mmCIF file of C-alpha atoms in Angstrom:
data_model
loop_
_atom_site.group_PDB
_atom_site.id
_atom_site.type_symbol
_atom_site.label_atom_id
_atom_site.label_comp_id
_atom_site.label_asym_id
_atom_site.label_seq_id
_atom_site.Cartn_x
_atom_site.Cartn_y
_atom_site.Cartn_z
ATOM 1 C CA LYS C 233 20.533 90.351 50.508
ATOM 2 C CA ALA C 234 17.361 88.239 50.414
ATOM 3 C CA GLY C 235 14.893 88.882 47.605
ATOM 4 C CA VAL C 236 11.135 89.099 47.739
ATOM 5 C CA THR C 237 9.707 85.920 49.208
ATOM 6 C CA GLN C 238 6.224 84.713 48.396
ATOM 7 C CA THR C 239 4.546 81.791 50.075
ATOM 8 C CA PRO C 240 3.196 79.377 49.221
ATOM 9 C CA ARG C 241 4.542 78.757 45.702
ATOM 10 C CA TYR C 242 1.585 76.628 44.648
ATOM 11 C CA LEU C 243 -1.926 76.350 45.975
ATOM 12 C CA ILE C 244 -5.023 74.425 44.961
ATOM 13 C CA LYS C 245 -8.346 75.540 46.391
ATOM 14 C CA THR C 246 -11.992 74.721 45.823
ATOM 15 C CA ARG C 247 -14.587 77.217 44.629
ATOM 16 C CA GLY C 248 -16.114 79.105 47.538
ATOM 17 C CA GLN C 249 -13.071 78.767 49.776
ATOM 18 C CA GLN C 250 -10.827 81.612 50.792
ATOM 19 C CA VAL C 251 -7.078 81.935 50.494
ATOM 20 C CA THR C 252 -4.318 84.029 52.043
ATOM 21 C CA LEU C 253 -1.059 84.674 50.250
ATOM 22 C CA SER C 254 2.035 86.079 51.915
ATOM 23 C CA CYS C 255 4.814 88.348 50.718
ATOM 24 C CA SER C 256 8.004 89.360 52.506
ATOM 25 C CA PRO C 257 9.634 92.338 50.779
ATOM 26 C CA ILE C 258 13.286 93.187 50.537
ATOM 27 C CA SER C 259 14.566 94.612 53.798
ATOM 28 C CA GLY C 260 14.115 98.381 53.777
ATOM 29 C CA HIS C 261 11.437 98.391 51.090
ATOM 30 C CA ARG C 262 8.238 99.877 52.441
ATOM 31 C CA SER C 263 6.154 99.715 49.257
ATOM 32 C CA VAL C 264 4.549 96.383 48.393
ATOM 33 C CA SER C 265 2.341 95.874 45.355
ATOM 34 C CA TRP C 266 0.293 92.904 44.250
ATOM 35 C CA TYR C 267 -0.507 91.820 40.705
ATOM 36 C CA GLN C 268 -2.639 89.090 39.194
ATOM 37 C CA GLN C 269 -1.290 87.530 36.017
ATOM 38 C CA THR C 270 -3.428 85.464 33.662
ATOM 39 C CA PRO C 271 -2.848 84.512 30.021
ATOM 40 C CA GLY C 272 -5.881 86.478 28.868
ATOM 41 C CA GLN C 273 -5.584 89.659 30.916
ATOM 42 C CA GLY C 274 -1.855 89.916 31.471
ATOM 43 C CA LEU C 275 -0.611 91.643 34.618
ATOM 44 C CA GLN C 276 -3.444 93.356 36.448
ATOM 45 C CA PHE C 277 -2.707 95.700 39.338
ATOM 46 C CA LEU C 278 -4.457 94.691 42.563
ATOM 47 C CA PHE C 279 -3.222 97.127 45.210
ATOM 48 C CA GLU C 280 -0.206 98.840 46.671
ATOM 49 C CA TYR C 281 0.670 99.282 50.328
ATOM 50 C CA PHE C 282 3.082 101.714 51.860
ATOM 51 C CA SER C 283 3.798 101.898 55.580
ATOM 52 C CA GLU C 284 0.748 99.769 56.409
ATOM 53 C CA THR C 285 -1.604 101.982 54.357
ATOM 54 C CA GLN C 286 -3.264 101.064 51.078
ATOM 55 C CA ARG C 287 -2.056 103.766 48.738
ATOM 56 C CA ASN C 288 -3.506 102.559 45.429
ATOM 57 C CA LYS C 289 -6.123 100.065 44.394
ATOM 58 C CA GLY C 290 -6.929 98.386 41.090
ATOM 59 C CA ASN C 291 -10.305 97.428 39.669
ATOM 60 C CA PHE C 292 -10.948 94.187 41.495
ATOM 61 C CA PRO C 293 -14.041 93.207 43.482
ATOM 62 C CA GLY C 294 -14.135 93.494 47.256
ATOM 63 C CA ARG C 295 -13.393 89.763 47.557
ATOM 64 C CA PHE C 296 -9.766 90.765 47.042
ATOM 65 C CA SER C 297 -8.226 92.448 50.046
ATOM 66 C CA GLY C 298 -4.826 92.977 51.515
ATOM 67 C CA ARG C 299 -2.906 94.379 54.380
ATOM 68 C CA GLN C 300 0.602 95.298 55.372
ATOM 69 C CA PHE C 301 2.216 94.796 58.730
ATOM 70 C CA SER C 302 4.617 97.049 60.615
ATOM 71 C CA ASN C 303 7.573 94.987 59.350
ATOM 72 C CA SER C 304 6.377 95.661 55.751
ATOM 73 C CA ARG C 305 5.336 92.063 55.196
ATOM 74 C CA SER C 306 2.085 91.911 53.281
ATOM 75 C CA GLU C 307 -0.757 89.485 52.854
ATOM 76 C CA MET C 308 -3.526 89.344 50.317
ATOM 77 C CA ASN C 309 -6.758 87.505 50.839
ATOM 78 C CA VAL C 310 -9.291 86.302 48.330
ATOM 79 C CA SER C 311 -12.646 85.184 49.688
ATOM 80 C CA THR C 312 -15.341 83.110 48.000
ATOM 81 C CA LEU C 313 -12.974 81.866 45.326
ATOM 82 C CA GLU C 314 -14.151 81.581 41.730
ATOM 83 C CA LEU C 315 -12.669 79.548 38.893
ATOM 84 C CA GLY C 316 -11.590 82.794 37.238
ATOM 85 C CA ASP C 317 -9.350 83.616 40.201
ATOM 86 C CA SER C 318 -6.901 80.935 39.023
ATOM 87 C CA ALA C 319 -3.762 82.895 38.234
ATOM 88 C CA LEU C 320 -0.189 83.655 39.141
ATOM 89 C CA TYR C 321 -0.193 86.231 41.942
ATOM 90 C CA LEU C 322 2.919 88.344 42.014
ATOM 91 C CA CYS C 323 4.162 90.552 44.781
ATOM 92 C CA ALA C 324 6.699 93.288 44.195
ATOM 93 C CA SER C 325 8.524 95.555 46.599
ATOM 94 C CA SER C 326 10.156 98.873 45.970
ATOM 95 C CA PHE C 327 12.163 101.449 47.851
ATOM 96 C CA ASN C 328 11.055 104.479 45.841
ATOM 97 C CA LEU C 329 8.973 103.169 42.885
ATOM 98 C CA ASP C 330 12.051 103.426 40.619
ATOM 99 C CA GLY C 331 12.028 99.750 39.874
ATOM 100 C CA TYR C 332 10.276 96.852 41.466
ATOM 101 C CA THR C 333 11.766 93.610 42.696
ATOM 102 C CA PHE C 334 9.354 90.788 42.145
ATOM 103 C CA GLY C 335 8.902 87.546 43.990
ATOM 104 C CA SER C 336 8.518 84.259 42.120
ATOM 105 C CA GLY C 337 4.786 84.327 42.633
ATOM 106 C CA THR C 338 2.095 82.065 44.008
ATOM 107 C CA ARG C 339 0.350 79.885 41.456
ATOM 108 C CA LEU C 340 -3.282 79.576 42.588
ATOM 109 C CA THR C 341 -5.537 77.002 40.983
ATOM 110 C CA VAL C 342 -9.226 77.034 41.818
ATOM 111 C CA VAL C 343 -11.112 73.812 41.050
ATOM 112 C CA SER Q 92 -7.392 98.500 31.974
ATOM 113 C CA GLN Q 93 -3.938 98.349 30.409
ATOM 114 C CA GLN Q 94 -1.907 101.521 30.209
ATOM 115 C CA GLY Q 95 0.912 100.162 28.072
ATOM 116 C CA GLU Q 96 0.537 98.052 24.974
ATOM 117 C CA GLU Q 97 3.531 96.188 23.588
ATOM 118 C CA ASP Q 98 4.049 95.471 19.944
ATOM 119 C CA PRO Q 99 4.554 92.899 18.533
ATOM 120 C CA GLN Q 100 2.802 90.342 20.737
ATOM 121 C CA ALA Q 101 5.350 87.714 19.690
ATOM 122 C CA LEU Q 102 8.709 87.852 17.966
ATOM 123 C CA SER Q 103 11.058 85.090 16.760
ATOM 124 C CA ILE Q 104 14.560 85.938 15.561
ATOM 125 C CA GLN Q 105 17.839 84.157 14.955
ATOM 126 C CA GLU Q 106 20.511 84.211 17.625
ATOM 127 C CA GLY Q 107 22.833 87.121 17.046
ATOM 128 C CA GLU Q 108 20.198 89.356 15.464
ATOM 129 C CA ASN Q 109 18.770 92.453 17.132
ATOM 130 C CA ALA Q 110 15.290 92.416 18.658
ATOM 131 C CA THR Q 111 13.110 95.511 18.865
ATOM 132 C CA MET Q 112 9.948 95.760 20.925
ATOM 133 C CA ASN Q 113 7.655 98.749 21.157
ATOM 134 C CA CYS Q 114 5.377 100.049 23.868
ATOM 135 C CA SER Q 115 2.633 102.650 23.582
ATOM 136 C CA TYR Q 116 0.814 104.208 26.510
ATOM 137 C CA LYS Q 117 -2.130 106.513 27.039
ATOM 138 C CA THR Q 118 -1.596 109.039 29.833
ATOM 139 C CA SER Q 119 1.297 111.227 30.905
ATOM 140 C CA ILE Q 120 3.935 109.409 32.896
ATOM 141 C CA ASN Q 121 6.724 109.998 35.401
ATOM 142 C CA ASN Q 122 8.810 107.170 34.053
ATOM 143 C CA LEU Q 123 8.666 103.992 31.987
ATOM 144 C CA GLN Q 124 10.283 100.710 32.891
ATOM 145 C CA TRP Q 125 11.011 97.492 31.055
ATOM 146 C CA TYR Q 126 10.893 94.079 32.684
ATOM 147 C CA ARG Q 127 11.706 90.537 31.594
ATOM 148 C CA GLN Q 128 9.827 87.434 32.675
ATOM 149 C CA ASN Q 129 11.013 83.905 32.137
ATOM 150 C CA SER Q 130 8.260 81.331 31.872
ATOM 151 C CA GLY Q 131 6.002 81.353 34.922
ATOM 152 C CA ARG Q 132 8.457 83.216 37.118
ATOM 153 C CA GLY Q 133 8.627 86.682 38.627
ATOM 154 C CA LEU Q 134 9.580 89.735 36.621
ATOM 155 C CA VAL Q 135 13.103 91.113 36.520
ATOM 156 C CA HIS Q 136 13.658 94.849 36.262
ATOM 157 C CA LEU Q 137 15.771 95.734 33.219
ATOM 158 C CA ILE Q 138 15.864 99.479 32.838
ATOM 159 C CA LEU Q 139 14.020 102.667 33.789
ATOM 160 C CA ILE Q 140 13.784 105.790 31.662
ATOM 161 C CA ARG Q 141 12.389 109.014 33.058
ATOM 162 C CA SER Q 142 9.968 111.263 31.205
ATOM 163 C CA ASN Q 143 12.673 113.891 30.629
ATOM 164 C CA GLU Q 144 15.069 111.357 29.080
ATOM 165 C CA ARG Q 145 15.067 110.289 25.443
ATOM 166 C CA GLU Q 146 17.471 107.363 25.385
ATOM 167 C CA LYS Q 147 19.172 105.077 27.836
ATOM 168 C CA HIS Q 148 21.628 102.206 27.536
ATOM 169 C CA SER Q 149 22.412 99.251 29.743
ATOM 170 C CA GLY Q 150 24.739 96.595 28.360
ATOM 171 C CA ARG Q 151 23.065 95.160 25.240
ATOM 172 C CA LEU Q 152 19.845 97.037 25.984
ATOM 173 C CA ARG Q 153 18.871 100.364 24.478
ATOM 174 C CA VAL Q 154 15.636 102.086 25.419
ATOM 175 C CA THR Q 155 14.149 105.142 23.759
ATOM 176 C CA LEU Q 156 11.232 107.254 24.900
ATOM 177 C CA ASP Q 157 9.135 109.638 22.822
ATOM 178 C CA THR Q 158 6.691 111.393 25.126
ATOM 179 C CA SER Q 159 5.094 113.317 22.244
ATOM 180 C CA LYS Q 160 4.070 109.988 20.677
ATOM 181 C CA LYS Q 161 3.586 108.286 24.046
ATOM 182 C CA SER Q 162 5.798 105.427 22.962
ATOM 183 C CA SER Q 163 8.977 103.614 23.913
ATOM 184 C CA SER Q 164 11.146 100.993 22.300
ATOM 185 C CA LEU Q 165 13.440 98.351 23.714
ATOM 186 C CA LEU Q 166 16.300 97.150 21.547
ATOM 187 C CA ILE Q 167 18.271 94.040 22.474
ATOM 188 C CA THR Q 168 21.424 93.776 20.404
ATOM 189 C CA ALA Q 169 23.281 90.567 19.515
ATOM 190 C CA SER Q 170 20.515 88.380 20.928
ATOM 191 C CA ARG Q 171 21.300 85.166 22.819
ATOM 192 C CA ALA Q 172 19.260 82.067 23.611
ATOM 193 C CA ALA Q 173 19.021 83.259 27.219
ATOM 194 C CA ASP Q 174 17.115 86.346 26.031
ATOM 195 C CA THR Q 175 14.107 84.132 25.267
ATOM 196 C CA ALA Q 176 11.434 85.491 27.597
ATOM 197 C CA SER Q 177 8.451 87.827 27.759
ATOM 198 C CA TYR Q 178 9.190 91.528 27.939
ATOM 199 C CA PHE Q 179 6.855 94.039 29.559
ATOM 200 C CA CYS Q 180 6.776 97.778 29.687
ATOM 201 C CA ALA Q 181 5.410 99.415 32.815
ATOM 202 C CA THR Q 182 4.388 103.020 33.197
ATOM 203 C CA ASP Q 183 4.253 105.084 36.350
ATOM 204 C CA SER Q 184 1.314 107.396 35.767
ATOM 205 C CA SER Q 185 1.883 110.992 36.849
ATOM 206 C CA ARG Q 186 -1.790 111.101 37.725
ATOM 207 C CA ASP Q 187 -1.938 108.462 40.448
ATOM 208 C CA ASP Q 188 1.512 106.811 40.728
ATOM 209 C CA LYS Q 189 0.114 103.379 39.856
ATOM 210 C CA ILE Q 190 2.582 101.158 38.012
ATOM 211 C CA ILE Q 191 0.646 99.587 35.152
ATOM 212 C CA PHE Q 192 2.006 96.837 32.907
ATOM 213 C CA GLY Q 193 1.316 96.071 29.286
ATOM 214 C CA LYS Q 194 0.495 92.564 28.042
ATOM 215 C CA GLY Q 195 4.052 91.906 26.942
ATOM 216 C CA THR Q 196 6.020 90.736 23.932
ATOM 217 C CA ARG Q 197 7.042 87.068 23.816
ATOM 218 C CA LEU Q 198 10.536 86.917 22.388
ATOM 219 C CA HIS Q 199 11.921 83.620 21.110
ATOM 220 C CA ILE Q 200 15.559 83.384 20.062
ATOM 221 C CA LEU Q 201 16.170 80.630 17.543
ATOM 222 C CA PRO Q 202 19.516 78.764 17.684
#
């Protein structure tokens, strides 16, 4: 069966712009979580969605937002991009939180 | 903030030797998971151990959990070049169900 698909794989944006990243979970997985990975901070939890509802949220500013659609696909949006937002953004889906399946990530570079 | 902290941060061993990585965490948990990440890619789920379990095996992997010390270890026996990767522990907090990752151990297997 298909894995977790994240698009795009790579993205270059300018400071002040906004960006939308997409994640398609494994079929049947209703939980989708997003993580930001940087060399300095490691994997930081952004938020988790379950059945279109945000169930958990990490400690990120309001510029970071997300949503989940009825087909469990999820998007995350970052507005007013800053240089420090350059990172690998990982999406993971789960059936029951007993193990996540991760996508390959979106590498965002802010210049 | 990080829940899990892996130790050591980096480890280099000869092929065929055993590799041991440790993870300490702060709050009570439902379960603890270990993941592997090859350079710049998504994470791969290796093994999950529940809070009422003390040891678990999967192929060349052995995981232990000591809830009294809030620590876990991952042992990889008979290491191979393909085991070169970063290894992360992730804890599922019993307080809020967030899955929080540590900063990882970078394992390098020398030929």
